Each structure stands twice: as C-alpha cells, then as structure tokens.
Amino acid sequence: MNPIITIIIGFVTSGLLWLFFRPPFGKNIVRLNTDKRIVALTYDDGPNPPYTERLLDVLAKHNVKATFFMIGNRIEKHPETVNRVIAEGHQVGNHSYSHPLLGFLPPFYVQRQIERTDALLQQHGIEKSSVFRAPMLTRFLPVAYVLAKQNRIHISGNVWSWDWTTQNSDKITETVLKKTLSSTEAGSIIVLHDGKAENKNADRSGTIEATDRIITALKQDGYQFVRLSDISHPCTVGC
C-alpha cells in the first residue's frame, strides 16, 4: 500500500478512536469547582442491603452527606433502602438500569437504560434532571451523544478507590487518602461502591470500614463533605 495512504488511514483511524473514547462535546465533571477543602463521597451500584444501610449508619455517625448512583433494577428490588437514603438527606443519581457497558452500545439503548431508571427515581420524588454516571465511567461517544441531547451532565471523578477490586479496608483507605491529600486541586470527587454490578449481592464491609476511616482522617485535616448538588458549578476537565 502507498505509504501516504497508510499514513492518512492511520490519522483517520486515530481521530475516530479519539472521537469515540473522548468525545469533544458534552459536560464531564471530574471534580468540584471550588478552592476550599471540600470533597464529595459518591457510591455506585446500590442499593445493596444490608451494606447500604450499614454505610448510612456510618455517614449518620459523622453527619456527612453523600451521593448514591443507583442501578434501576436494584431500585426496583430494594425501594425501602432508596427511601431511607433520600430521607436521610443524601443525593441520588442515575447509574443506568442494568449496568451494561453503555459506551459500546447504540444510542437508542443508552437512552432506554437512562430513561427506565429516571422513571423509577421519579417514583421516589427524584427529578429527571438528577445526575448521571455511566457504568464503569465509560462516557464514550454513544453516552456523550445521548446526554448532550438531554443537556445533561456526566459525573466522573478524580479519586478512584478501586474498592471493586478489593475489600481490604486498609488498601481502600490508603488509596483514597493518598490521592485526595496529594491532589494539587481542591474539590475531589471520590468514587466508592456500596453495591456490585449486574444485580449481584456483594459484601461491602471493607468499603464501609474504609469510609469511616476516610471521613475521620479528612475531617482531621480540615476537609468538609458535600453532595454534588451542594456545589452550584462543578468543574469540567481543564477549568
């Protein structure tokens, strides 16, 4: 093949891949827009009794509010847990209906996954404009396209706990504290899990213990905890 054609094909392929994996449109929030010592605890893949309830007990002990990104089919299964999360003042967001890898699926399917969970959240008094986080944070082209049509923001994060790979509370605590305290920018969004994808029950004892220790350590260092909705203007990449 002609070397020039090979180079052109390479550039086109690279551009298409970049467009798919890093869409240049839509809003993707990675941290909060603040210069204060503020962090947001976020939890994915619930509700997941009894671990979500145990986590709520820890948050109540510290008088801390968090944001829970819930899966639709788990909302259907555990409505009483959803009600408690809301009653205790936490924010609830949309995390799809069944936790597929949305970034590799067609837009109509992405939209259906979001809308089904929107409808379930509305039954619990949560407005459609609630925040959204894609499963495994895959804000690839199909997801970005659907969210942009709805003028909706995707919530990512800049501190990953990796608690979906381990329930060793020491490791989870160390990972979160190291990343949060070493960050050169304020307003970290911390990604944790109170449940597990694919509607499976999961022991989250390590995450619960780590949450207790993370809150204690960050409070001692002067940090405050907020829900995502407590900050008016979250920050996208580069701001």
PDB file of C-alpha atoms in Angstrom:
ATOM      1  CA  MET A   1       0.000   0.000   0.000  1.00  0.00           C
ATOM      2  CA  ASN A   2       1.150   3.532  -0.752  1.00  0.00           C
ATOM      3  CA  PRO A   3       2.929   4.970   2.358  1.00  0.00           C
ATOM      4  CA  ILE A   4       0.963   8.221   2.091  1.00  0.00           C
ATOM      5  CA  ILE A   5      -2.344   6.324   2.040  1.00  0.00           C
ATOM      6  CA  THR A   6      -1.161   4.283   5.034  1.00  0.00           C
ATOM      7  CA  ILE A   7      -0.371   7.476   6.964  1.00  0.00           C
ATOM      8  CA  ILE A   8      -3.755   9.002   6.065  1.00  0.00           C
ATOM      9  CA  ILE A   9      -5.592   5.857   7.169  1.00  0.00           C
ATOM     10  CA  GLY A  10      -3.623   5.910  10.417  1.00  0.00           C
ATOM     11  CA  PHE A  11      -4.570   9.528  11.113  1.00  0.00           C
ATOM     12  CA  VAL A  12      -8.239   8.917  10.287  1.00  0.00           C
ATOM     13  CA  THR A  13      -8.355   5.817  12.477  1.00  0.00           C
ATOM     14  CA  SER A  14      -6.704   7.642  15.364  1.00  0.00           C
ATOM     15  CA  GLY A  15      -9.143  10.521  15.001  1.00  0.00           C
ATOM     16  CA  LEU A  16     -12.169   8.225  15.012  1.00  0.00           C
ATOM     17  CA  LEU A  17     -10.885   6.381  18.077  1.00  0.00           C
ATOM     18  CA  TRP A  18     -10.250   9.683  19.854  1.00  0.00           C
ATOM     19  CA  LEU A  19     -13.766  10.850  18.989  1.00  0.00           C
ATOM     20  CA  PHE A  20     -15.272   7.609  20.297  1.00  0.00           C
ATOM     21  CA  PHE A  21     -13.353   7.402  23.569  1.00  0.00           C
ATOM     22  CA  ARG A  22     -13.015  11.132  24.291  1.00  0.00           C
ATOM     23  CA  PRO A  23     -15.981  12.942  22.735  1.00  0.00           C
ATOM     24  CA  PRO A  24     -15.258  16.673  22.381  1.00  0.00           C
ATOM     25  CA  PHE A  25     -18.794  17.666  23.372  1.00  0.00           C
ATOM     26  CA  GLY A  26     -20.996  17.351  26.421  1.00  0.00           C
ATOM     27  CA  LYS A  27     -20.006  18.001  30.015  1.00  0.00           C
ATOM     28  CA  ASN A  28     -17.971  15.529  32.033  1.00  0.00           C
ATOM     29  CA  ILE A  29     -17.395  16.522  35.653  1.00  0.00           C
ATOM     30  CA  VAL A  30     -14.207  15.226  37.237  1.00  0.00           C
ATOM     31  CA  ARG A  31     -14.047  17.437  40.345  1.00  0.00           C
ATOM     32  CA  LEU A  32     -15.949  20.207  42.095  1.00  0.00           C
ATOM     33  CA  ASN A  33     -15.337  23.812  41.167  1.00  0.00           C
ATOM     34  CA  THR A  34     -14.034  25.116  44.477  1.00  0.00           C
ATOM     35  CA  ASP A  35     -10.835  26.283  46.079  1.00  0.00           C
ATOM     36  CA  LYS A  36     -11.964  25.160  49.528  1.00  0.00           C
ATOM     37  CA  ARG A  37     -11.069  21.928  51.312  1.00  0.00           C
ATOM     38  CA  ILE A  38     -14.213  20.152  50.145  1.00  0.00           C
ATOM     39  CA  VAL A  39     -14.727  16.610  48.881  1.00  0.00           C
ATOM     40  CA  ALA A  40     -17.714  14.621  47.637  1.00  0.00           C
ATOM     41  CA  LEU A  41     -18.186  10.978  48.559  1.00  0.00           C
ATOM     42  CA  THR A  42     -20.014   9.054  45.813  1.00  0.00           C
ATOM     43  CA  TYR A  43     -21.203   5.436  45.887  1.00  0.00           C
ATOM     44  CA  ASP A  44     -22.119   3.284  42.878  1.00  0.00           C
ATOM     45  CA  ASP A  45     -24.109   0.114  42.144  1.00  0.00           C
ATOM     46  CA  GLY A  46     -26.600   0.129  45.004  1.00  0.00           C
ATOM     47  CA  PRO A  47     -28.907  -0.090  46.721  1.00  0.00           C
ATOM     48  CA  ASN A  48     -27.414  -3.206  48.297  1.00  0.00           C
ATOM     49  CA  PRO A  49     -28.881  -4.225  51.674  1.00  0.00           C
ATOM     50  CA  PRO A  50     -27.639  -4.688  54.306  1.00  0.00           C
ATOM     51  CA  TYR A  51     -24.438  -2.884  53.296  1.00  0.00           C
ATOM     52  CA  THR A  52     -26.077   0.315  52.096  1.00  0.00           C
ATOM     53  CA  GLU A  53     -27.854   0.556  55.465  1.00  0.00           C
ATOM     54  CA  ARG A  54     -24.594  -0.014  57.336  1.00  0.00           C
ATOM     55  CA  LEU A  55     -22.948   2.660  55.230  1.00  0.00           C
ATOM     56  CA  LEU A  56     -25.794   5.052  56.024  1.00  0.00           C
ATOM     57  CA  ASP A  57     -25.172   4.395  59.727  1.00  0.00           C
ATOM     58  CA  VAL A  58     -21.521   5.413  59.300  1.00  0.00           C
ATOM     59  CA  LEU A  59     -22.429   8.561  57.376  1.00  0.00           C
ATOM     60  CA  ALA A  60     -25.015   9.486  60.017  1.00  0.00           C
ATOM     61  CA  LYS A  61     -22.466   8.992  62.783  1.00  0.00           C
ATOM     62  CA  HIS A  62     -20.218  11.577  61.133  1.00  0.00           C
ATOM     63  CA  ASN A  63     -23.115  13.826  59.995  1.00  0.00           C
ATOM     64  CA  VAL A  64     -21.865  13.517  56.401  1.00  0.00           C
ATOM     65  CA  LYS A  65     -23.991  13.565  53.256  1.00  0.00           C
ATOM     66  CA  ALA A  66     -23.042  11.653  50.108  1.00  0.00           C
ATOM     67  CA  THR A  67     -24.263  10.963  46.577  1.00  0.00           C
ATOM     68  CA  PHE A  68     -25.522   7.494  45.609  1.00  0.00           C
ATOM     69  CA  PHE A  69     -25.570   6.442  41.945  1.00  0.00           C
ATOM     70  CA  MET A  70     -28.173   3.687  41.830  1.00  0.00           C
ATOM     71  CA  ILE A  71     -28.926   0.913  39.324  1.00  0.00           C
ATOM     72  CA  GLY A  72     -32.546   0.748  38.203  1.00  0.00           C
ATOM     73  CA  ASN A  73     -33.167  -2.955  38.693  1.00  0.00           C
ATOM     74  CA  ARG A  74     -31.800  -2.669  42.219  1.00  0.00           C
ATOM     75  CA  ILE A  75     -34.071   0.303  42.908  1.00  0.00           C
ATOM     76  CA  GLU A  76     -36.976  -1.966  41.936  1.00  0.00           C
ATOM     77  CA  LYS A  77     -35.712  -4.695  44.244  1.00  0.00           C
ATOM     78  CA  HIS A  78     -34.955  -2.526  47.287  1.00  0.00           C
ATOM     79  CA  PRO A  79     -37.276   0.518  47.321  1.00  0.00           C
ATOM     80  CA  GLU A  80     -37.165   0.750  51.110  1.00  0.00           C
ATOM     81  CA  THR A  81     -33.408   1.322  51.013  1.00  0.00           C
ATOM     82  CA  VAL A  82     -33.855   4.052  48.398  1.00  0.00           C
ATOM     83  CA  ASN A  83     -36.408   5.714  50.652  1.00  0.00           C
ATOM     84  CA  ARG A  84     -34.008   5.694  53.589  1.00  0.00           C
ATOM     85  CA  VAL A  85     -31.181   7.187  51.506  1.00  0.00           C
ATOM     86  CA  ILE A  86     -33.476  10.033  50.449  1.00  0.00           C
ATOM     87  CA  ALA A  87     -34.998  10.506  53.905  1.00  0.00           C
ATOM     88  CA  GLU A  88     -31.537  10.956  55.427  1.00  0.00           C
ATOM     89  CA  GLY A  89     -30.704  13.772  53.039  1.00  0.00           C
ATOM     90  CA  HIS A  90     -28.356  12.108  50.587  1.00  0.00           C
ATOM     91  CA  GLN A  91     -28.376  12.799  46.860  1.00  0.00           C
ATOM     92  CA  VAL A  92     -29.456  10.057  44.454  1.00  0.00           C
ATOM     93  CA  GLY A  93     -28.262   9.762  40.866  1.00  0.00           C
ATOM     94  CA  ASN A  94     -28.879   7.567  37.822  1.00  0.00           C
ATOM     95  CA  HIS A  95     -26.403   4.738  37.130  1.00  0.00           C
ATOM     96  CA  SER A  96     -28.342   3.035  34.287  1.00  0.00           C
ATOM     97  CA  TYR A  97     -30.968   0.311  34.598  1.00  0.00           C
ATOM     98  CA  SER A  98     -28.898  -2.890  34.418  1.00  0.00           C
ATOM     99  CA  HIS A  99     -25.258  -1.676  34.399  1.00  0.00           C
ATOM    100  CA  PRO A 100     -24.194  -2.658  30.856  1.00  0.00           C
ATOM    101  CA  LEU A 101     -21.077  -1.168  29.279  1.00  0.00           C
ATOM    102  CA  LEU A 102     -23.082   1.668  27.728  1.00  0.00           C
ATOM    103  CA  GLY A 103     -20.167   3.217  25.860  1.00  0.00           C
ATOM    104  CA  PHE A 104     -20.159   0.319  23.399  1.00  0.00           C
ATOM    105  CA  LEU A 105     -23.912   0.214  22.799  1.00  0.00           C
ATOM    106  CA  PRO A 106     -26.120   2.129  20.311  1.00  0.00           C
ATOM    107  CA  PRO A 107     -27.653   5.448  21.413  1.00  0.00           C
ATOM    108  CA  PHE A 108     -31.249   4.172  21.489  1.00  0.00           C
ATOM    109  CA  TYR A 109     -30.220   1.504  24.023  1.00  0.00           C
ATOM    110  CA  VAL A 110     -28.270   4.025  26.095  1.00  0.00           C
ATOM    111  CA  GLN A 111     -31.308   6.311  26.156  1.00  0.00           C
ATOM    112  CA  ARG A 112     -33.601   3.469  27.195  1.00  0.00           C
ATOM    113  CA  GLN A 113     -31.289   2.475  30.064  1.00  0.00           C
ATOM    114  CA  ILE A 114     -31.248   6.041  31.352  1.00  0.00           C
ATOM    115  CA  GLU A 115     -34.981   6.647  30.908  1.00  0.00           C
ATOM    116  CA  ARG A 116     -36.021   3.459  32.721  1.00  0.00           C
ATOM    117  CA  THR A 117     -34.048   4.480  35.780  1.00  0.00           C
ATOM    118  CA  ASP A 118     -35.251   8.082  35.510  1.00  0.00           C
ATOM    119  CA  ALA A 119     -38.818   6.784  35.733  1.00  0.00           C
ATOM    120  CA  LEU A 120     -38.010   4.716  38.815  1.00  0.00           C
ATOM    121  CA  LEU A 121     -36.293   7.650  40.520  1.00  0.00           C
ATOM    122  CA  GLN A 122     -39.286   9.869  39.758  1.00  0.00           C
ATOM    123  CA  GLN A 123     -41.444   7.401  41.692  1.00  0.00           C
ATOM    124  CA  HIS A 124     -39.257   8.258  44.678  1.00  0.00           C
ATOM    125  CA  GLY A 125     -39.538  12.007  44.096  1.00  0.00           C
ATOM    126  CA  ILE A 126     -36.215  12.438  42.273  1.00  0.00           C
ATOM    127  CA  GLU A 127     -36.446  14.759  39.281  1.00  0.00           C
ATOM    128  CA  LYS A 128     -35.348  13.669  35.798  1.00  0.00           C
ATOM    129  CA  SER A 129     -32.524  16.205  35.923  1.00  0.00           C
ATOM    130  CA  SER A 130     -30.772  14.025  38.511  1.00  0.00           C
ATOM    131  CA  VAL A 131     -27.069  13.470  37.942  1.00  0.00           C
ATOM    132  CA  PHE A 132     -25.907  10.559  35.787  1.00  0.00           C
ATOM    133  CA  ARG A 133     -22.810   8.357  35.922  1.00  0.00           C
ATOM    134  CA  ALA A 134     -22.196   5.738  33.248  1.00  0.00           C
ATOM    135  CA  PRO A 135     -21.298   2.216  34.384  1.00  0.00           C
ATOM    136  CA  MET A 136     -17.517   1.926  34.698  1.00  0.00           C
ATOM    137  CA  LEU A 137     -17.448   5.658  33.862  1.00  0.00           C
ATOM    138  CA  THR A 138     -17.454   4.884  30.128  1.00  0.00           C
ATOM    139  CA  ARG A 139     -18.552   8.256  28.730  1.00  0.00           C
ATOM    140  CA  PHE A 140     -17.793   7.163  25.201  1.00  0.00           C
ATOM    141  CA  LEU A 141     -19.463   8.581  22.082  1.00  0.00           C
ATOM    142  CA  PRO A 142     -22.931   6.947  22.397  1.00  0.00           C
ATOM    143  CA  VAL A 143     -23.248   8.049  26.031  1.00  0.00           C
ATOM    144  CA  ALA A 144     -21.963  11.566  25.386  1.00  0.00           C
ATOM    145  CA  TYR A 145     -24.347  11.928  22.429  1.00  0.00           C
ATOM    146  CA  VAL A 146     -27.447  10.924  24.420  1.00  0.00           C
ATOM    147  CA  LEU A 147     -26.518  13.100  27.403  1.00  0.00           C
ATOM    148  CA  ALA A 148     -25.765  16.083  25.172  1.00  0.00           C
ATOM    149  CA  LYS A 149     -29.227  15.779  23.567  1.00  0.00           C
ATOM    150  CA  GLN A 150     -30.736  15.944  27.051  1.00  0.00           C
ATOM    151  CA  ASN A 151     -28.403  18.784  28.105  1.00  0.00           C
ATOM    152  CA  ARG A 152     -27.316  16.535  30.920  1.00  0.00           C
ATOM    153  CA  ILE A 153     -24.016  16.346  32.790  1.00  0.00           C
ATOM    154  CA  HIS A 154     -21.969  13.182  33.268  1.00  0.00           C
ATOM    155  CA  ILE A 155     -20.328  12.778  36.669  1.00  0.00           C
ATOM    156  CA  SER A 156     -16.932  11.130  36.683  1.00  0.00           C
ATOM    157  CA  GLY A 157     -14.395  11.579  39.477  1.00  0.00           C
ATOM    158  CA  ASN A 158     -10.727  12.163  40.143  1.00  0.00           C
ATOM    159  CA  VAL A 159     -10.206   9.813  43.110  1.00  0.00           C
ATOM    160  CA  TRP A 160     -10.837   6.153  42.361  1.00  0.00           C
ATOM    161  CA  SER A 161     -10.849   3.882  45.413  1.00  0.00           C
ATOM    162  CA  TRP A 162     -10.507   0.626  43.430  1.00  0.00           C
ATOM    163  CA  ASP A 163     -12.797  -0.934  46.044  1.00  0.00           C
ATOM    164  CA  TRP A 164     -14.422  -3.029  43.319  1.00  0.00           C
ATOM    165  CA  THR A 165     -11.147  -4.999  43.159  1.00  0.00           C
ATOM    166  CA  THR A 166     -10.597  -5.417  46.908  1.00  0.00           C
ATOM    167  CA  GLN A 167     -12.457  -5.179  50.185  1.00  0.00           C
ATOM    168  CA  ASN A 168      -9.271  -4.739  52.185  1.00  0.00           C
ATOM    169  CA  SER A 169     -10.193  -1.645  54.182  1.00  0.00           C
ATOM    170  CA  ASP A 170      -6.541  -0.696  54.706  1.00  0.00           C
ATOM    171  CA  LYS A 171      -5.893  -0.612  50.962  1.00  0.00           C
ATOM    172  CA  ILE A 172      -9.081   1.297  50.179  1.00  0.00           C
ATOM    173  CA  THR A 173      -8.377   3.874  52.892  1.00  0.00           C
ATOM    174  CA  GLU A 174      -4.756   4.311  51.852  1.00  0.00           C
ATOM    175  CA  THR A 175      -5.650   4.687  48.162  1.00  0.00           C
ATOM    176  CA  VAL A 176      -8.330   7.322  48.757  1.00  0.00           C
ATOM    177  CA  LEU A 177      -6.374   9.348  51.305  1.00  0.00           C
ATOM    178  CA  LYS A 178      -3.185   9.317  49.247  1.00  0.00           C
ATOM    179  CA  LYS A 179      -4.956  10.510  46.102  1.00  0.00           C
ATOM    180  CA  THR A 180      -7.089  13.098  47.896  1.00  0.00           C
ATOM    181  CA  LEU A 181      -4.356  14.589  50.059  1.00  0.00           C
ATOM    182  CA  SER A 182      -1.800  14.662  47.243  1.00  0.00           C
ATOM    183  CA  SER A 183      -4.147  16.332  44.768  1.00  0.00           C
ATOM    184  CA  THR A 184      -2.990  19.801  43.727  1.00  0.00           C
ATOM    185  CA  GLU A 185      -6.602  20.851  43.141  1.00  0.00           C
ATOM    186  CA  ALA A 186      -9.485  21.096  45.594  1.00  0.00           C
ATOM    187  CA  GLY A 187     -12.926  19.555  45.197  1.00  0.00           C
ATOM    188  CA  SER A 188     -12.122  15.879  44.768  1.00  0.00           C
ATOM    189  CA  ILE A 189     -14.947  13.531  43.774  1.00  0.00           C
ATOM    190  CA  ILE A 190     -14.275  10.158  45.410  1.00  0.00           C
ATOM    191  CA  VAL A 191     -15.633   7.021  43.689  1.00  0.00           C
ATOM    192  CA  LEU A 192     -16.636   4.159  46.021  1.00  0.00           C
ATOM    193  CA  HIS A 193     -19.152   1.298  45.837  1.00  0.00           C
ATOM    194  CA  ASP A 194     -21.957   0.197  48.148  1.00  0.00           C
ATOM    195  CA  GLY A 195     -23.085  -2.482  45.680  1.00  0.00           C
ATOM    196  CA  LYS A 196     -21.969  -4.544  42.721  1.00  0.00           C
ATOM    197  CA  ALA A 197     -22.935  -4.515  39.056  1.00  0.00           C
ATOM    198  CA  GLU A 198     -25.276  -6.964  37.314  1.00  0.00           C
ATOM    199  CA  ASN A 199     -27.735  -7.044  40.207  1.00  0.00           C
ATOM    200  CA  LYS A 200     -25.423  -9.217  42.305  1.00  0.00           C
ATOM    201  CA  ASN A 201     -25.222  -9.036  46.068  1.00  0.00           C
ATOM    202  CA  ALA A 202     -21.804  -8.048  47.321  1.00  0.00           C
ATOM    203  CA  ASP A 203     -20.093  -7.796  50.686  1.00  0.00           C
ATOM    204  CA  ARG A 204     -19.012  -4.175  51.053  1.00  0.00           C
ATOM    205  CA  SER A 205     -17.763  -4.391  54.642  1.00  0.00           C
ATOM    206  CA  GLY A 206     -14.334  -3.154  53.585  1.00  0.00           C
ATOM    207  CA  THR A 207     -15.782  -0.070  51.903  1.00  0.00           C
ATOM    208  CA  ILE A 208     -17.890   0.676  54.981  1.00  0.00           C
ATOM    209  CA  GLU A 209     -14.901   0.430  57.319  1.00  0.00           C
ATOM    210  CA  ALA A 210     -12.777   2.473  54.921  1.00  0.00           C
ATOM    211  CA  THR A 211     -15.462   5.168  54.722  1.00  0.00           C
ATOM    212  CA  ASP A 212     -15.409   5.530  58.495  1.00  0.00           C
ATOM    213  CA  ARG A 213     -11.629   5.963  58.480  1.00  0.00           C
ATOM    214  CA  ILE A 214     -11.550   8.208  55.400  1.00  0.00           C
ATOM    215  CA  ILE A 215     -14.070  10.618  56.900  1.00  0.00           C
ATOM    216  CA  THR A 216     -12.238  10.712  60.220  1.00  0.00           C
ATOM    217  CA  ALA A 217      -8.857  11.385  58.597  1.00  0.00           C
ATOM    218  CA  LEU A 218     -10.087  14.028  56.152  1.00  0.00           C
ATOM    219  CA  LYS A 219     -12.071  15.852  58.835  1.00  0.00           C
ATOM    220  CA  GLN A 220      -8.955  15.977  60.994  1.00  0.00           C
ATOM    221  CA  ASP A 221      -7.171  17.536  58.017  1.00  0.00           C
ATOM    222  CA  GLY A 222      -9.827  20.230  57.706  1.00  0.00           C
ATOM    223  CA  TYR A 223     -11.970  18.815  54.900  1.00  0.00           C
ATOM    224  CA  GLN A 224     -15.725  19.181  54.621  1.00  0.00           C
ATOM    225  CA  PHE A 225     -18.037  16.750  52.825  1.00  0.00           C
ATOM    226  CA  VAL A 226     -20.753  17.731  50.369  1.00  0.00           C
ATOM    227  CA  ARG A 227     -23.248  16.230  47.976  1.00  0.00           C
ATOM    228  CA  LEU A 228     -22.712  17.041  44.320  1.00  0.00           C
ATOM    229  CA  SER A 229     -25.861  19.178  44.408  1.00  0.00           C
ATOM    230  CA  ASP A 230     -24.346  21.369  47.133  1.00  0.00           C
ATOM    231  CA  ILE A 231     -21.901  22.917  44.647  1.00  0.00           C
ATOM    232  CA  SER A 232     -23.548  25.120  42.030  1.00  0.00           C
ATOM    233  CA  HIS A 233     -20.900  24.967  39.350  1.00  0.00           C
ATOM    234  CA  PRO A 234     -18.960  21.679  39.159  1.00  0.00           C
ATOM    235  CA  CYS A 235     -15.743  21.738  37.185  1.00  0.00           C
ATOM    236  CA  THR A 236     -15.102  20.018  33.860  1.00  0.00           C
ATOM    237  CA  VAL A 237     -11.715  18.966  32.599  1.00  0.00           C
ATOM    238  CA  GLY A 238      -9.339  21.886  32.221  1.00  0.00           C
ATOM    239  CA  CYS A 239     -11.188  24.530  34.275  1.00  0.00           C
TER     240      CYS A 239
END
